[in-house]
XYZ file of C-alpha atoms in Angstrom:
332
model
C 266.883 119.011 106.610
C 266.121 115.324 106.683
C 263.002 114.056 104.885
C 262.441 111.516 107.654
C 260.104 112.281 110.524
C 262.081 110.058 112.914
C 265.455 108.426 112.448
C 267.737 106.330 114.654
C 271.036 104.698 113.745
C 273.004 102.408 116.028
C 271.101 103.815 118.982
C 272.417 102.346 122.232
C 271.691 102.946 125.900
C 273.526 101.347 128.791
C 272.691 101.811 132.458
C 275.444 101.310 134.997
C 274.753 99.473 138.229
C 276.687 97.698 140.920
C 276.732 94.619 138.699
C 278.152 96.454 135.705
C 276.595 97.931 132.593
C 273.146 96.742 131.472
C 272.216 97.372 127.843
C 268.597 98.514 127.531
C 268.745 99.469 123.843
C 271.274 97.721 121.628
C 272.367 99.282 118.302
C 268.821 100.017 117.234
C 268.181 101.574 113.834
C 264.836 102.646 112.392
C 263.301 105.162 110.029
C 259.813 106.659 110.081
C 258.544 108.592 107.065
C 256.271 111.623 107.451
C 252.623 110.661 107.803
C 253.329 107.104 108.932
C 252.005 105.403 112.033
C 254.954 103.403 113.352
C 254.347 100.879 116.108
C 257.228 99.712 118.283
C 255.966 96.488 119.807
C 257.392 94.051 122.295
C 256.926 92.555 125.759
C 257.542 94.379 129.034
C 261.213 95.163 129.516
C 262.031 94.896 125.804
C 263.264 98.501 125.571
C 260.250 100.312 124.100
C 260.054 103.127 126.630
C 263.809 103.650 126.708
C 263.858 103.901 122.907
C 261.077 106.495 122.909
C 262.843 108.571 125.539
C 266.126 108.414 123.673
C 264.469 109.588 120.458
C 262.788 112.432 122.345
C 266.059 113.444 123.995
C 264.752 112.742 127.489
C 267.634 110.309 128.046
C 271.235 110.665 126.971
C 272.409 107.980 124.566
C 275.480 105.827 125.074
C 276.154 105.520 121.351
C 274.528 106.082 117.980
C 272.325 108.862 116.676
C 268.660 109.806 116.647
C 266.654 112.713 115.307
C 263.129 114.020 114.806
C 262.384 116.023 111.651
C 266.110 116.385 111.147
C 266.750 117.812 114.623
C 269.190 115.885 116.778
C 267.537 114.404 119.862
C 270.128 115.812 122.253
C 271.474 118.947 120.590
C 268.119 120.321 119.420
C 265.865 119.604 122.390
C 263.982 122.909 122.209
C 263.324 122.636 118.467
C 261.964 119.123 119.018
C 259.728 120.218 121.887
C 258.091 122.800 119.636
C 257.308 120.220 116.964
C 256.497 117.069 118.923
C 253.635 115.960 121.147
C 254.279 113.301 123.788
C 252.129 111.079 125.982
C 254.162 109.306 128.644
C 253.328 105.835 129.915
C 252.397 107.218 133.325
C 249.602 109.742 133.619
C 251.052 113.261 133.925
C 247.792 115.204 133.999
C 247.481 117.231 137.227
C 244.492 115.466 138.835
C 243.385 118.525 140.817
C 242.957 120.633 137.673
C 239.819 120.508 135.560
C 239.784 119.474 131.918
C 239.909 123.081 130.718
C 242.589 123.992 133.262
C 244.750 121.115 132.078
C 244.393 122.283 128.495
C 245.354 125.836 129.436
C 248.261 124.582 131.542
C 249.827 122.656 128.661
C 249.054 125.435 126.188
C 250.876 127.845 128.493
C 253.903 125.554 128.674
C 254.052 125.630 124.869
C 253.856 129.421 124.828
C 250.571 129.794 122.961
C 249.001 133.249 122.965
C 245.617 133.649 124.723
C 243.824 134.016 121.388
C 245.460 130.915 119.931
C 244.808 129.009 123.153
C 241.089 129.708 122.955
C 240.842 128.504 119.370
C 243.031 125.417 119.728
C 241.497 124.290 123.026
C 237.933 124.566 121.694
C 238.892 122.587 118.569
C 240.672 119.849 120.496
C 237.997 119.442 123.153
C 235.421 118.970 120.416
C 237.739 116.573 118.581
C 238.280 114.469 121.713
C 234.605 114.522 122.715
C 235.323 116.413 125.943
C 233.461 119.670 125.322
C 230.790 118.756 127.886
C 233.327 117.887 130.603
C 235.422 121.058 130.801
C 234.722 121.616 134.514
C 235.375 118.025 135.611
C 238.559 117.348 137.546
C 241.071 115.255 135.572
C 241.410 112.944 138.553
C 237.717 112.063 138.301
C 237.745 111.154 134.613
C 237.465 107.561 133.450
C 240.598 105.898 132.135
C 239.539 106.359 128.532
C 238.670 110.019 129.025
C 242.041 110.656 130.689
C 243.774 109.253 127.620
C 241.699 111.461 125.325
C 242.532 114.502 127.448
C 246.224 113.584 127.404
C 246.068 113.327 123.613
C 244.311 116.689 123.338
C 246.946 118.293 125.604
C 249.773 116.805 123.544
C 248.265 118.304 120.368
C 247.603 121.805 121.680
C 250.652 123.317 119.942
C 249.858 121.615 116.587
C 252.875 119.267 116.468
C 253.866 117.409 113.311
C 254.981 114.299 115.221
C 253.338 112.593 118.212
C 255.165 110.034 120.374
C 252.889 107.815 122.475
C 254.277 105.418 125.079
C 251.729 102.648 125.701
C 248.908 105.215 125.602
C 246.064 102.725 126.155
C 247.624 100.588 128.868
C 244.960 99.623 131.397
C 242.122 101.079 129.313
C 239.019 99.063 128.450
C 238.656 97.713 124.875
C 235.927 100.177 123.845
C 238.001 103.174 124.962
C 241.039 101.733 123.207
C 239.126 101.584 119.933
C 237.877 105.136 120.400
C 241.405 106.363 121.093
C 242.759 104.691 117.969
C 239.883 106.075 115.937
C 240.998 109.548 117.004
C 244.575 108.758 115.950
C 243.345 107.539 112.575
C 241.375 110.739 112.083
C 244.445 112.812 112.923
C 246.653 110.975 110.478
C 244.074 111.164 107.702
C 243.165 114.823 108.207
C 246.524 116.327 109.141
C 249.173 113.932 107.877
C 250.442 113.590 111.424
C 253.349 111.221 112.044
C 252.608 108.879 114.960
C 255.210 106.827 116.825
C 253.578 104.516 119.340
C 254.997 101.981 121.772
C 252.510 99.218 122.524
C 252.370 95.650 123.841
C 249.031 95.099 122.072
C 249.200 93.238 118.778
C 245.749 94.420 117.665
C 247.004 98.004 117.951
C 250.108 97.127 115.959
C 247.817 95.897 113.167
C 246.558 99.478 112.835
C 250.049 100.800 112.130
C 251.481 101.321 108.655
C 254.886 100.070 109.838
C 255.916 98.066 112.899
C 259.184 97.245 114.586
C 259.559 94.202 116.827
C 261.884 94.835 119.751
C 263.186 92.153 122.082
C 266.057 92.374 124.539
C 266.774 95.915 123.387
C 267.268 94.835 119.783
C 265.053 95.502 116.799
C 264.614 91.985 115.454
C 262.284 92.775 112.536
C 260.570 95.725 110.901
C 258.172 96.320 108.046
C 254.465 96.514 107.330
C 252.199 94.223 109.394
C 251.703 92.071 106.303
C 255.458 91.812 105.715
C 256.071 90.821 109.347
C 253.442 88.085 109.190
C 254.961 86.803 105.953
C 258.188 86.084 107.866
C 256.568 83.056 109.521
C 257.973 80.058 107.612
C 254.846 78.068 106.850
C 251.075 77.833 107.165
C 249.050 77.841 110.363
C 246.722 75.147 111.717
C 244.559 75.962 114.734
C 242.555 73.739 117.086
C 241.687 73.171 120.755
C 243.012 69.871 122.187
C 242.701 68.246 125.595
C 245.037 67.813 127.320
C 246.943 70.736 125.810
C 250.427 69.781 127.029
C 250.275 66.275 125.539
C 249.006 67.603 122.226
C 251.780 70.174 122.084
C 254.461 67.565 122.714
C 252.984 65.180 120.158
C 252.614 67.782 117.407
C 256.126 69.139 117.918
C 257.646 65.842 116.782
C 255.630 65.376 113.593
C 257.035 65.601 110.082
C 256.414 68.948 108.422
C 255.779 70.764 111.726
C 257.981 73.813 111.947
C 256.656 75.390 115.095
C 254.035 74.930 117.813
C 252.591 77.755 119.898
C 249.976 77.865 122.613
C 247.264 80.520 122.424
C 244.994 80.288 125.443
C 243.358 76.864 125.168
C 244.209 76.626 121.486
C 247.232 75.155 119.773
C 248.786 76.873 116.781
C 250.830 74.515 114.629
C 252.953 75.976 111.837
C 253.425 73.411 109.064
C 254.998 73.335 105.626
C 251.731 72.402 103.886
C 248.411 72.849 105.730
C 246.333 70.764 103.292
C 248.725 67.838 103.557
C 249.530 67.983 107.258
C 246.053 68.573 108.669
C 245.091 64.923 108.339
C 248.444 63.747 109.665
C 248.095 65.944 112.776
C 244.573 64.652 113.393
C 245.671 61.031 112.977
C 248.571 61.474 115.382
C 246.348 63.023 118.043
C 243.649 60.354 117.606
C 246.232 57.597 117.938
C 247.286 59.029 121.291
C 243.690 59.419 122.494
C 243.985 63.211 122.568
C 240.608 64.868 122.054
C 240.381 67.917 119.782
C 237.913 69.968 117.821
C 238.170 70.634 114.085
C 241.700 71.311 112.867
C 241.367 74.335 110.616
C 243.616 76.566 108.549
C 244.041 80.032 110.101
C 245.728 83.256 109.100
C 249.037 84.095 110.763
C 248.676 87.101 113.083
C 251.278 89.526 114.344
C 251.386 87.765 117.692
C 252.250 84.428 116.094
C 254.857 86.154 113.931
C 256.386 87.920 116.931
C 256.694 84.695 118.917
C 258.239 82.949 115.927
C 260.764 85.730 115.393
C 261.690 85.787 119.072
C 262.357 82.076 118.999
C 264.555 82.473 115.967
C 266.362 85.310 117.698
C 267.265 83.168 120.683
C 268.128 80.176 118.549
C 265.270 77.775 119.153
C 262.115 76.646 117.410
C 258.604 75.909 118.638
C 259.678 72.915 120.640
C 262.946 72.397 122.443
C 264.932 69.269 121.492
C 263.136 65.918 121.450
C 259.757 67.545 120.821
C 259.155 69.035 124.264
C 257.064 72.149 123.675
C 258.111 75.219 125.624
C 256.445 78.594 125.470
C 258.444 81.507 124.164
C 258.742 84.730 126.154
C 255.621 86.784 125.666
C 253.543 83.897 124.335
C 249.819 84.230 124.844
C 250.170 87.888 125.901
């Protein structure tokens, strides 16, 4: 039996259409150790959901291999179902059932005895903070409470691995934090392995390992710190006006390796922040471009992801001749 909680090697999925085959997942390989929280991050359409479904055995693969706890995703579907919890991207809770009825419904699907159902449901409702809402219809719960109920339902059979596909999409920031607090408690208390697909970089920061997927390909993987260390330089941050002129001007300066927009801010990756900060300020002042203080900032996962995407498609922060152009997913 494999020591890995989740494994994929050369995993590929092609969908056939009238225009030929479209590759949604392209030779993807990853490994998730027991007890890890692995975040698969990327923009919409990158292949996150397809990857999760392939690993779960919900889609047939075109090529490659994947397994959960040593069980092959396709050949051992029933063994995987007994050991894995899953929250799909779309809400699958029957809205006309109450909280307690939903819990019993999913417990019944997993074949739990009545005695075990009673114990597990009571524990999970308390864990999710839903004990006082057992008679409320699922369709009348807030977005955050629906996610907590979905998590409780996915845990009713005490799985060792949980796969979550964008579980907090459309949920307010406070509920997102509460949901991730529950996940952290689960991992700490039970050693649960968590595989989560998310477009949110702040959620990826909470993971022990992350994989960056773009165009169906895994373009980088490692700890959040290791991913951020892949950015080739140091980051300067400031707010200029007008933004477009500042971007174009900075892109052509010596020592500037990359320029990214971040809302109304400009992120300039340079070879030496202490040396280049004054040069950037002088160049902007000479052009009459207003700006606030140019300060050194830490590289975040979002900046690293944009940088890695640009490298993947063979371009840097600015296209030739210093014309800044946003990368796919920038500012998301």
